[in-house]
């Protein structure tokens, strides 16, 4: 069958998990949420010219025309075709959170990589709004703040994982969107172990590492800009209802802090992961790790910087030996961080080692 996609639609929750594309049957809908497999995504991309299109353009050009006659979601259309269930479509276990202005291929690459990382485990079916929502009735759905706090949250719990596609890394679009922030919040607040995964498109990974290595302040700038009170949705009714749900729940200040804390941890973990990957590719010197550590130290995060420097020290000892100027530079940087932390004995040890190496290599 010729399959199709769509984008993050501002009213994408209209037919969330519906079993018969009837958005009003919320309790039954949650039991039958459908998503698409990686096989479907690859087939769809091969059959349609999606390269330069945004997700909303893919929805309008391909998904809506293909489903117009049946007036249903694409997953329902696929489900009705023999041999599709369990192959192209199945019960959703990853909810895709993205911005509808994204390039479709950016989202596609993230989803296919996520599927590869899960290889050998449970088969992945992505709840991707352009395919999982009935695009012919979504605009007619208006939800209250209570719906967002109850029905929507339970739907996230039922799926079990939210995958946030984050781009551009220095000014992510989803962090300005009401529904994306609520999706993150719903995952973080769930008491049933909902996983919140975050991923960068491939072309953003290198840019992210380079930016973090030059100046970690670029990351903190992105976090400072998170302000749920200024978040928007395409439909004013969605924005108003989500804002009301925040006010009736944790409040804007607590939501902002919750998301900033989670993202800061993710940024740090991802920067280190990418730096380790680059270290393996560069021959083991740890340049990317070193640059990231220096950037963190300049920004005042000496504890994290020291952990990275310890890794750099091991790498440079293994590659150059103890008596080498590149090893000495690590000792010196560690001394500076220990000094800032008030650990003066450790700082003195590091400075003395750096001096000894310098003198021995003159």
Coordinates of C-alpha atoms in Angstrom, one line a residue:
X1 CA 0.0 0.0 0.0
X2 CA 1.1 3.6 -0.6
X3 CA 1.5 5.1 2.9
X4 CA 1.7 8.7 4.0
X5 CA 2.6 11.1 6.8
X6 CA 1.9 14.3 8.5
X7 CA 3.3 16.9 10.9
X8 CA 3.0 18.1 14.4
X9 CA -0.4 19.5 14.1
X10 CA -1.4 22.1 16.8
X11 CA -4.6 20.2 17.4
X12 CA -2.9 16.8 17.0
X13 CA -4.4 15.5 20.2
X14 CA -7.8 15.6 18.7
X15 CA -8.0 11.9 17.9
X16 CA -5.3 10.7 20.3
X17 CA -5.3 7.0 20.4
X18 CA -8.7 6.6 19.0
X19 CA -9.9 3.1 18.1
X20 CA -12.4 4.2 15.5
X21 CA -11.3 7.8 14.9
X22 CA -14.0 9.0 17.3
X23 CA -12.2 11.5 19.5
X24 CA -15.1 11.5 22.0
X25 CA -14.5 7.9 23.1
X26 CA -11.5 8.7 25.2
X27 CA -11.6 5.8 27.6
X28 CA -11.7 3.2 24.8
X29 CA -9.3 5.2 22.6
X30 CA -6.5 4.9 25.1
X31 CA -6.6 1.1 24.9
X32 CA -6.1 1.0 21.2
X33 CA -3.5 3.7 20.3
X34 CA -1.8 2.9 17.1
X35 CA 1.7 3.8 15.8
X36 CA 3.8 3.2 12.7
X37 CA 6.9 1.0 12.5
X38 CA 10.4 1.8 11.2
X39 CA 9.5 -0.4 8.2
X40 CA 6.6 1.8 7.4
X41 CA 8.7 5.0 7.7
X42 CA 11.3 3.7 5.4
X43 CA 8.7 2.5 2.9
X44 CA 6.9 5.8 3.1
X45 CA 10.1 7.9 2.5
X46 CA 11.0 5.7 -0.5
X47 CA 7.6 6.1 -2.1
X48 CA 7.2 9.9 -1.6
X49 CA 9.3 12.9 -2.4
X50 CA 9.7 14.2 1.1
X51 CA 13.3 15.5 1.1
X52 CA 12.6 19.2 1.2
X53 CA 9.2 19.2 3.0
X54 CA 8.2 20.0 6.5
X55 CA 6.1 17.6 8.4
X56 CA 2.9 19.7 7.9
X57 CA 3.6 19.8 4.1
X58 CA 4.0 16.0 4.1
X59 CA 0.6 15.8 5.9
X60 CA -1.1 18.1 3.4
X61 CA 0.5 16.8 0.2
X62 CA 0.3 13.0 1.0
X63 CA -1.5 12.0 4.1
X64 CA -4.8 13.9 3.8
X65 CA -5.3 13.0 0.1
X66 CA -4.6 9.4 0.7
X67 CA -7.1 9.1 3.6
X68 CA -9.8 11.5 2.4
X69 CA -12.1 8.8 0.9
X70 CA -12.1 6.8 4.2
X71 CA -12.0 10.0 6.4
X72 CA -9.8 8.2 8.9
X73 CA -6.2 8.3 10.2
X74 CA -3.6 6.6 8.1
X75 CA -2.9 4.0 10.8
X76 CA -6.6 3.0 10.7
X77 CA -6.4 2.7 7.0
X78 CA -3.3 0.5 7.2
X79 CA -4.8 -1.6 10.0
X80 CA -7.7 -2.6 7.7
X81 CA -5.2 -4.0 5.1
X82 CA -4.3 -7.6 5.4
X83 CA -0.8 -8.3 6.7
X84 CA -0.2 -4.7 7.9
X85 CA -0.8 -5.1 11.6
X86 CA 2.4 -6.0 13.4
X87 CA 4.5 -5.1 10.4
X88 CA 3.6 -1.5 9.4
X89 CA 1.3 -0.6 12.2
X90 CA 0.9 -1.7 15.8
X91 CA 0.1 -0.6 19.3
X92 CA 2.1 2.6 19.9
X93 CA 4.9 2.5 22.5
X94 CA 6.8 5.7 21.6
X95 CA 5.1 9.1 21.5
X96 CA 6.9 11.4 19.1
X97 CA 7.1 15.1 20.3
X98 CA 8.2 17.5 17.6
X99 CA 7.5 20.8 16.0
X100 CA 5.4 20.8 12.8
X101 CA 7.8 23.2 11.1
X102 CA 10.6 20.6 11.3
X103 CA 11.9 19.1 8.1
X104 CA 10.3 15.7 7.8
X105 CA 13.6 14.0 7.1
X106 CA 15.0 15.3 10.3
X107 CA 12.3 13.7 12.3
X108 CA 12.6 10.5 10.2
X109 CA 16.3 10.1 10.9
X110 CA 15.8 10.5 14.6
X111 CA 13.0 7.9 14.6
X112 CA 15.0 5.4 12.6
X113 CA 18.0 5.8 14.8
X114 CA 15.8 5.3 17.9
X115 CA 14.5 2.1 16.4
X116 CA 18.1 0.9 15.7
X117 CA 19.0 1.5 19.3
X118 CA 16.1 -0.6 20.4
X119 CA 17.1 -3.5 18.2
X120 CA 16.7 -6.8 19.9
X121 CA 14.1 -5.4 22.3
X122 CA 10.4 -4.7 21.9
X123 CA 9.4 -3.7 18.4
X124 CA 8.9 0.0 18.2
X125 CA 5.7 1.6 17.0
X126 CA 5.8 5.4 16.9
X127 CA 2.7 7.5 17.7
X128 CA 3.5 10.1 15.1
X129 CA 0.6 12.6 14.8
X130 CA 0.5 13.0 11.1
X131 CA -0.2 9.2 10.8
X132 CA -1.9 8.4 14.1
X133 CA -4.5 11.2 14.1
X134 CA -7.5 11.5 11.8
X135 CA -6.4 14.6 10.0
X136 CA -10.0 15.1 8.7
X137 CA -11.5 15.8 12.1
X138 CA -8.6 17.0 14.2
X139 CA -9.4 20.7 13.7
X140 CA -12.8 20.3 15.1
X141 CA -11.5 19.0 18.5
X142 CA -11.3 21.5 21.4
X143 CA -10.1 20.2 24.8
X144 CA -10.4 21.6 28.3
X145 CA -7.6 22.0 30.8
X146 CA -9.0 19.0 32.6
X147 CA -8.6 16.9 29.5
X148 CA -4.9 17.8 29.3
X149 CA -4.4 17.1 33.0
X150 CA -6.2 13.7 32.9
X151 CA -7.0 12.0 29.6
X152 CA -3.9 13.2 27.8
X153 CA -1.6 12.4 30.7
X154 CA -3.0 8.9 30.9
X155 CA -2.5 8.4 27.2
X156 CA 1.2 9.2 27.7
X157 CA 1.4 6.7 30.5
X158 CA -0.3 4.1 28.3
X159 CA 2.3 4.5 25.6
X160 CA 5.2 4.5 28.0
X161 CA 7.8 6.7 26.3
X162 CA 8.0 10.3 24.9
X163 CA 10.7 10.9 22.3
X164 CA 11.4 14.6 21.9
X165 CA 13.1 15.7 18.6
X166 CA 15.2 18.7 19.5
X167 CA 16.4 21.1 16.9
X168 CA 18.1 23.5 16.4
X169 CA 20.2 22.6 19.5
X170 CA 20.9 26.2 20.5
X171 CA 17.3 27.4 20.2
X172 CA 15.0 24.4 20.1
X173 CA 11.5 25.1 18.6
X174 CA 9.7 22.6 20.9
X175 CA 10.7 24.7 24.0
X176 CA 8.5 27.5 22.6
X177 CA 5.5 25.3 22.0
X178 CA 2.8 24.8 24.6
X179 CA 2.0 21.2 23.7
X180 CA 5.7 20.1 23.5
X181 CA 6.3 21.5 27.0
X182 CA 3.2 19.8 28.3
X183 CA 4.3 16.5 26.7
X184 CA 7.6 16.7 28.5
X185 CA 6.0 17.7 31.7
X186 CA 3.5 14.8 31.5
X187 CA 6.3 12.3 31.0
X188 CA 8.4 13.7 33.9
X189 CA 5.4 13.8 36.2
X190 CA 4.2 10.3 35.4
X191 CA 4.4 7.9 38.4
X192 CA 4.4 4.8 36.2
X193 CA 7.9 5.1 34.8
X194 CA 7.3 6.9 31.6
X195 CA 10.6 7.5 29.8
X196 CA 11.5 10.9 28.4
X197 CA 14.0 10.5 25.6
X198 CA 15.6 13.4 23.7
X199 CA 17.4 13.2 20.4
X200 CA 19.1 15.6 18.0
X201 CA 19.0 15.1 14.2
X202 CA 22.3 13.9 12.8
X203 CA 23.3 17.3 11.4
X204 CA 22.8 18.9 14.8
X205 CA 25.1 16.6 16.7
X206 CA 28.4 17.9 15.5
X207 CA 27.2 21.5 15.7
X208 CA 26.1 20.9 19.3
X209 CA 29.4 19.5 20.4
X210 CA 31.3 22.3 18.7
X211 CA 29.1 24.9 20.4
X212 CA 29.4 23.3 23.8
X213 CA 33.1 23.1 23.4
X214 CA 33.5 26.7 22.4
X215 CA 31.2 28.1 25.1
X216 CA 28.9 26.2 27.4
X217 CA 27.0 29.5 27.9
X218 CA 25.3 28.8 24.6
X219 CA 23.5 25.9 26.3
X220 CA 22.6 27.9 29.4
X221 CA 21.2 30.6 27.1
X222 CA 18.9 28.1 25.5
X223 CA 17.7 27.0 29.0
X224 CA 17.2 30.5 30.2
X225 CA 14.8 31.2 27.3
X226 CA 12.4 28.4 28.5
X227 CA 9.3 30.2 29.7
X228 CA 6.1 28.3 29.6
X229 CA 4.1 31.5 30.0
X230 CA 5.3 32.6 26.6
X231 CA 4.8 29.3 24.9
X232 CA 2.4 29.2 22.0
X233 CA 0.2 26.8 20.0
X234 CA -1.2 27.3 16.5
X235 CA -4.7 27.1 17.9
X236 CA -5.5 29.7 20.6
X237 CA -7.9 27.2 22.3
X238 CA -5.0 24.7 22.7
X239 CA -2.7 27.4 24.1
X240 CA -5.4 28.7 26.6
X241 CA -6.3 25.2 27.8
X242 CA -2.7 24.1 28.3
X243 CA -1.8 27.3 30.1
X244 CA -4.9 26.8 32.3
X245 CA -3.8 23.2 33.0
X246 CA -0.3 24.5 34.1
X247 CA -1.9 27.1 36.4
X248 CA -4.3 24.6 37.9
X249 CA -1.4 22.1 38.4
X250 CA 2.3 22.7 39.2
X251 CA 2.3 26.4 38.1
X252 CA 4.5 28.0 35.5
X253 CA 7.6 28.5 37.7
X254 CA 7.7 24.9 38.8
X255 CA 7.2 23.6 35.2
X256 CA 10.0 25.9 33.9
X257 CA 12.4 24.6 36.6
X258 CA 11.5 21.0 36.1
X259 CA 12.1 21.2 32.3
X260 CA 15.3 23.3 32.7
X261 CA 16.8 20.8 35.2
X262 CA 16.0 17.8 33.0
X263 CA 17.4 19.5 29.9
X264 CA 20.6 20.7 31.5
X265 CA 21.3 17.1 32.6
X266 CA 20.6 15.9 29.1
X267 CA 22.8 18.5 27.5
X268 CA 25.7 17.5 29.7
X269 CA 25.2 13.8 29.2
X270 CA 24.9 14.3 25.4
X271 CA 27.9 16.6 25.1
X272 CA 30.0 14.0 27.0
X273 CA 28.7 11.2 24.9
X274 CA 29.4 13.0 21.7
X275 CA 32.8 14.0 23.0
X276 CA 33.6 10.4 23.8
X277 CA 32.6 9.4 20.3
X278 CA 34.9 12.0 18.8
X279 CA 37.7 10.9 21.0
X280 CA 37.4 7.4 19.7
X281 CA 37.5 8.8 16.1
X282 CA 40.4 11.1 16.7
X283 CA 42.8 8.6 18.1
X284 CA 42.2 8.9 21.8
X285 CA 43.6 12.3 22.7
X286 CA 40.4 13.6 24.1
X287 CA 40.4 17.1 22.4
X288 CA 36.6 17.4 22.5
X289 CA 36.4 16.3 26.1
X290 CA 39.1 18.8 27.0
X291 CA 37.4 21.6 25.2
X292 CA 34.1 20.8 26.9
X293 CA 35.7 20.7 30.3
X294 CA 37.5 24.0 29.8
X295 CA 34.2 25.5 28.7
X296 CA 32.4 24.2 31.8
X297 CA 35.2 25.5 34.0
X298 CA 34.9 29.0 32.5
X299 CA 31.2 28.8 33.2
X300 CA 31.8 27.9 36.8
X301 CA 30.9 24.2 36.8
X302 CA 34.2 23.0 38.2
X303 CA 32.8 19.7 39.6
X304 CA 31.7 18.5 36.2
X305 CA 34.8 19.9 34.6
X306 CA 37.0 17.9 36.9
X307 CA 35.2 14.6 36.0
X308 CA 35.9 15.3 32.4
X309 CA 39.5 16.3 33.0
X310 CA 40.1 13.1 34.9
X311 CA 39.0 11.2 31.8
X312 CA 41.3 13.4 29.6
X313 CA 44.2 12.8 32.0
X314 CA 43.8 9.0 31.6
X315 CA 43.6 9.4 27.8
X316 CA 46.7 11.6 27.6
X317 CA 48.8 9.5 29.9
X318 CA 47.9 6.5 27.7
X319 CA 48.7 8.3 24.5
X320 CA 51.6 10.6 25.4
X321 CA 52.9 9.4 28.8
X322 CA 53.1 11.4 32.0
X323 CA 56.0 13.6 31.0
X324 CA 54.4 15.4 28.1
X325 CA 53.2 19.0 27.8
X326 CA 49.7 17.9 26.9
X327 CA 49.5 15.9 30.1
X328 CA 50.8 18.9 32.0
X329 CA 48.1 21.1 30.7
X330 CA 45.4 18.8 32.2
X331 CA 47.1 18.9 35.6
X332 CA 47.1 22.7 35.4
X333 CA 43.4 22.9 34.5
X334 CA 42.5 20.5 37.2
X335 CA 44.5 22.6 39.7
X336 CA 42.5 25.7 38.7
X337 CA 39.2 23.9 39.3
X338 CA 40.3 22.5 42.6
X339 CA 41.4 26.0 43.7
X340 CA 38.0 27.4 42.7
X341 CA 36.3 24.7 44.8
X342 CA 38.5 25.6 47.8
X343 CA 40.3 22.2 47.7
X344 CA 43.7 23.9 48.0
X345 CA 45.8 20.8 48.8
X346 CA 44.6 19.1 45.7
X347 CA 45.1 22.2 43.7
X348 CA 48.7 22.5 44.9
X349 CA 49.4 18.8 43.9
X350 CA 48.1 19.4 40.4
X351 CA 50.1 22.7 40.0
X352 CA 53.2 21.0 41.2
X353 CA 52.8 18.1 38.8
X354 CA 52.2 20.5 35.9
X355 CA 55.4 22.4 36.9
X356 CA 57.5 19.3 37.2
X357 CA 56.5 18.1 33.8
X358 CA 57.1 21.5 32.2
X359 CA 60.6 21.7 33.8
X360 CA 61.4 18.1 32.7
X361 CA 60.4 18.8 29.1
X362 CA 62.1 22.1 28.6

